[in-house]
CSV table of C-alpha atoms in Angstrom, one decimal:
chain,number,residue,atom,x,y,z
A,31,UNK,CA,-4.8,-1.8,-7.4
A,32,UNK,CA,-3.8,1.3,-9.4
A,33,UNK,CA,-6.7,3.3,-8.2
A,34,UNK,CA,-10.5,4.4,-8.7
A,35,UNK,CA,-12.3,7.3,-10.3
A,36,UNK,CA,-15.1,9.0,-8.2
A,37,UNK,CA,-18.1,7.1,-9.5
A,38,UNK,CA,-16.5,3.9,-9.0
A,39,UNK,CA,-15.2,4.5,-5.3
A,40,UNK,CA,-18.7,5.9,-4.3
A,41,UNK,CA,-20.5,2.7,-5.6
A,42,UNK,CA,-17.7,0.4,-4.0
A,43,UNK,CA,-18.1,2.4,-0.6
A,44,UNK,CA,-21.9,1.8,-0.7
A,45,UNK,CA,-21.6,-1.9,-1.4
A,46,UNK,CA,-19.3,-2.5,1.2
A,47,UNK,CA,-21.3,-0.2,3.7
A,48,UNK,CA,-24.7,-2.0,3.0
A,49,UNK,CA,-22.7,-5.5,3.7
A,50,UNK,CA,-21.0,-4.4,6.8
A,51,UNK,CA,-23.6,-2.0,8.3
A,52,UNK,CA,-21.6,1.1,8.3
A,53,UNK,CA,-22.3,4.6,6.6
A,54,UNK,CA,-20.6,5.1,3.2
A,55,UNK,CA,-18.8,8.2,4.6
A,56,UNK,CA,-17.0,6.1,7.2
A,57,UNK,CA,-15.4,4.0,4.6
A,58,UNK,CA,-11.9,4.9,3.2
A,59,UNK,CA,-10.7,2.8,0.5
A,60,UNK,CA,-7.2,3.2,-0.7
A,61,UNK,CA,-5.0,1.7,-3.5
A,62,UNK,CA,-1.4,1.1,-3.4
A,63,UNK,CA,-1.2,2.6,-6.8
A,64,UNK,CA,0.8,-0.3,-8.2
A,65,UNK,CA,1.2,0.1,-12.0
A,66,UNK,CA,1.2,-3.7,-12.4
A,67,UNK,CA,-2.5,-4.1,-11.5
A,68,UNK,CA,-5.7,-4.9,-13.3
A,69,UNK,CA,-7.4,-2.0,-15.6
A,70,UNK,CA,-9.6,-0.5,-12.9
A,71,UNK,CA,-9.3,3.1,-14.0
A,72,UNK,CA,-8.9,4.9,-17.3
A,73,UNK,CA,-5.5,6.3,-18.4
A,74,UNK,CA,-4.8,8.0,-21.3
A,75,UNK,CA,-3.2,5.6,-23.9
A,76,UNK,CA,-3.8,2.8,-21.8
A,77,UNK,CA,-6.9,1.3,-22.6
A,78,UNK,CA,-10.5,0.9,-20.6
A,79,UNK,CA,-11.4,-0.4,-17.6
A,80,UNK,CA,-12.1,-4.2,-17.5
A,81,UNK,CA,-15.7,-4.0,-16.3
A,82,UNK,CA,-16.5,-7.8,-15.8
A,83,UNK,CA,-13.7,-8.2,-13.3
A,84,UNK,CA,-14.2,-4.8,-11.8
A,85,UNK,CA,-18.1,-4.9,-11.3
A,86,UNK,CA,-18.3,-8.4,-10.1
A,87,UNK,CA,-15.1,-9.8,-8.5
A,88,UNK,CA,-13.8,-6.7,-7.0
A,89,UNK,CA,-16.8,-5.5,-5.0
A,90,UNK,CA,-16.8,-9.2,-3.2
A,91,UNK,CA,-13.6,-9.2,-2.4
A,92,UNK,CA,-13.4,-5.7,-0.7
A,93,UNK,CA,-16.6,-6.6,1.1
A,94,UNK,CA,-15.5,-10.0,2.4
A,95,UNK,CA,-12.3,-8.3,3.7
A,96,UNK,CA,-14.2,-5.8,5.4
A,97,UNK,CA,-16.4,-7.9,6.9
A,98,UNK,CA,-13.8,-10.2,8.2
A,99,UNK,CA,-12.0,-7.1,9.8
A,100,UNK,CA,-15.2,-6.2,11.5
A,101,UNK,CA,-15.9,-9.4,12.8
A,102,UNK,CA,-12.2,-9.6,14.1
A,103,UNK,CA,-12.1,-6.2,15.6
A,104,UNK,CA,-10.2,-5.7,19.0
A,105,UNK,CA,-9.4,-2.9,21.4
A,106,UNK,CA,-5.9,-1.9,20.4
A,107,UNK,CA,-3.0,0.1,21.5
A,108,UNK,CA,-1.3,2.6,19.0
A,109,UNK,CA,2.4,3.7,18.6
A,110,UNK,CA,3.2,6.2,15.7
A,111,UNK,CA,6.9,5.8,14.6
A,112,UNK,CA,8.9,7.7,11.7
A,113,UNK,CA,11.7,6.3,9.6
A,114,UNK,CA,13.6,7.4,6.6
A,115,UNK,CA,14.1,5.3,3.2
A,116,UNK,CA,15.9,7.0,0.3
A,117,UNK,CA,14.5,4.8,-2.4
A,118,UNK,CA,13.0,7.0,-4.6
A,119,UNK,CA,14.0,9.9,-7.2
A,120,UNK,CA,12.4,12.5,-9.0
A,121,UNK,CA,12.0,11.4,-12.6
A,122,UNK,CA,11.9,15.3,-13.7
A,123,UNK,CA,15.4,15.4,-12.5
A,124,UNK,CA,16.8,11.7,-13.8
A,125,UNK,CA,14.4,9.3,-15.6
A,126,UNK,CA,17.0,6.6,-15.4
A,127,UNK,CA,18.7,7.7,-11.9
A,128,UNK,CA,20.1,4.8,-9.8
A,129,UNK,CA,20.7,7.3,-6.6
A,130,UNK,CA,18.1,9.8,-5.1
A,131,UNK,CA,18.1,13.0,-7.2
A,132,UNK,CA,15.6,15.9,-7.3
A,133,UNK,CA,12.8,17.1,-4.8
A,134,UNK,CA,11.4,14.0,-3.0
A,135,UNK,CA,10.2,12.8,0.2
A,136,UNK,CA,12.1,10.2,2.3
A,137,UNK,CA,9.8,9.9,5.3
A,138,UNK,CA,8.1,7.0,6.1
A,139,UNK,CA,5.5,7.2,8.7
A,140,UNK,CA,4.1,4.1,10.5
A,141,UNK,CA,1.1,3.3,12.6
A,142,UNK,CA,1.5,0.1,14.8
A,143,UNK,CA,-1.2,-1.5,16.5
A,144,UNK,CA,-1.1,-4.0,19.6
A,145,UNK,CA,-3.7,-6.1,21.3
A,146,UNK,CA,-4.6,-4.1,24.3
A,147,UNK,CA,-4.7,-7.4,26.5
A,148,UNK,CA,-2.2,-9.9,25.2
A,149,UNK,CA,0.3,-6.9,23.9
A,150,UNK,CA,0.5,-8.9,20.8
A,151,UNK,CA,1.3,-7.0,17.5
A,152,UNK,CA,-1.9,-7.0,15.3
A,153,UNK,CA,-0.9,-4.8,12.3
A,154,UNK,CA,0.9,-1.9,11.1
A,155,UNK,CA,0.0,0.7,8.3
A,156,UNK,CA,2.9,2.3,6.6
A,157,UNK,CA,3.4,5.1,4.3
A,158,UNK,CA,6.0,6.1,1.5
A,159,UNK,CA,6.0,8.5,-1.5
A,160,UNK,CA,6.9,6.6,-4.4
A,161,UNK,CA,5.2,4.9,-7.5
A,162,UNK,CA,5.0,1.3,-7.3
A,163,UNK,CA,6.7,0.2,-10.5
A,164,UNK,CA,10.2,-1.5,-9.9
A,165,UNK,CA,8.7,-3.9,-12.3
A,166,UNK,CA,8.0,-1.3,-14.9
A,167,UNK,CA,9.0,-3.8,-17.9
A,168,UNK,CA,6.9,-6.8,-16.6
A,169,UNK,CA,3.2,-7.0,-18.2
A,170,UNK,CA,2.5,-9.6,-14.8
A,171,UNK,CA,0.0,-8.4,-12.4
A,172,UNK,CA,1.7,-7.7,-9.2
A,173,UNK,CA,1.7,-5.9,-6.1
A,174,UNK,CA,5.2,-4.5,-6.7
A,175,UNK,CA,7.2,-3.4,-3.6
A,176,UNK,CA,4.4,-2.4,-1.4
A,177,UNK,CA,3.1,-6.5,-1.9
A,178,UNK,CA,7.0,-7.1,-1.0
A,179,UNK,CA,7.4,-5.2,2.1
A,180,UNK,CA,4.0,-6.2,3.4
A,181,UNK,CA,4.9,-9.8,3.4
A,182,UNK,CA,8.2,-9.4,4.7
A,183,UNK,CA,6.8,-7.1,7.7
A,184,UNK,CA,4.1,-10.2,8.2
A,185,UNK,CA,7.2,-12.6,8.6
A,186,UNK,CA,9.0,-10.3,10.7
A,187,UNK,CA,5.6,-9.7,13.0
A,188,UNK,CA,3.9,-13.0,12.9
A,189,UNK,CA,0.3,-12.6,13.0
A,190,UNK,CA,0.1,-9.2,12.4
A,191,UNK,CA,-1.2,-7.6,8.9
A,192,UNK,CA,0.7,-5.1,7.0
A,193,UNK,CA,-1.0,-2.3,5.2
A,194,UNK,CA,0.7,0.1,2.6
A,195,UNK,CA,-0.4,3.7,2.1
A,196,UNK,CA,1.0,5.7,-0.9
A,197,UNK,CA,1.8,9.3,-0.5
A,198,UNK,CA,2.0,12.4,-2.7
A,199,UNK,CA,4.4,10.3,-5.0
A,200,UNK,CA,3.8,12.9,-8.1
A,201,UNK,CA,7.0,12.2,-9.8
A,202,UNK,CA,8.6,10.2,-7.5
A,203,UNK,CA,9.7,6.7,-9.0
A,204,UNK,CA,11.9,3.9,-7.6
A,205,UNK,CA,15.4,3.9,-7.9
A,206,UNK,CA,17.0,2.2,-10.9
A,207,UNK,CA,18.8,-1.0,-10.6
A,208,UNK,CA,19.9,-3.8,-12.4
A,209,UNK,CA,18.4,-7.3,-12.3
A,210,UNK,CA,15.4,-9.2,-13.1
A,211,UNK,CA,12.2,-7.3,-12.4
A,212,UNK,CA,10.8,-9.3,-9.4
A,213,UNK,CA,14.1,-9.9,-7.7
A,214,UNK,CA,14.3,-6.3,-7.6
A,215,UNK,CA,10.7,-6.0,-6.1
A,216,UNK,CA,11.9,-8.4,-3.6
A,217,UNK,CA,14.9,-6.1,-2.5
A,218,UNK,CA,13.3,-2.9,-2.8
A,219,UNK,CA,10.2,-4.1,-0.4
A,220,UNK,CA,12.8,-5.8,1.7
A,221,UNK,CA,14.6,-2.3,2.4
A,222,UNK,CA,11.5,-0.8,3.0
A,223,UNK,CA,10.0,-3.3,5.4
A,224,UNK,CA,13.5,-2.6,7.3
A,225,UNK,CA,12.9,0.9,7.8
A,226,UNK,CA,9.6,0.0,9.1
A,227,UNK,CA,10.4,-2.8,11.5
A,228,UNK,CA,13.2,-0.8,12.9
A,229,UNK,CA,11.4,2.5,13.6
A,230,UNK,CA,9.4,0.1,16.4
A,231,UNK,CA,11.7,0.8,19.5
A,232,UNK,CA,11.2,-1.6,22.5
A,233,UNK,CA,11.2,1.3,25.0
A,234,UNK,CA,8.8,3.4,22.6
A,235,UNK,CA,5.4,4.4,24.2
A,236,UNK,CA,2.2,2.9,23.6
A,237,UNK,CA,-1.3,4.9,23.9
């Protein structure tokens, strides 16, 4: 999803909270900020929110995910790691840059969770500051590189769930590359997934 305005965020939080029995102030809704998502917030020159989908389908989908997460909660150990991914450039420096230019943030912060009893990896939350529009010229609905990276990570770590959090992306955009839009999405996602997965060292300390 691209994002939410404050009013809709409040409505969604209240709906989810009522469904799972959690106060609204303890619910955090984040979007990957993909530019290939449904119209869920108004942008200048980009049309209006598609309310039928937003008002009916989205709340139910989010509540179902929250319910499943609450029912499947487990005691976990946590490990925070860091990596570096030079996958973005600053569009103010060069809109068509194929290499990293301008002010940017290449740090990738990861939080891994494993089952305290079995030590099986249950999930990872990872962060990169970059607008997800590798498939910029496509008119299809797409999770863009966060979706490709998460799918790759869930293949690398079977049974886990991978969640992407966007950073302060501002004017940071994916490096330009030649090729079909969705093949570029897969390549970008795979490169990010490799940074995340290799940041988890065998001898690292869990807490």
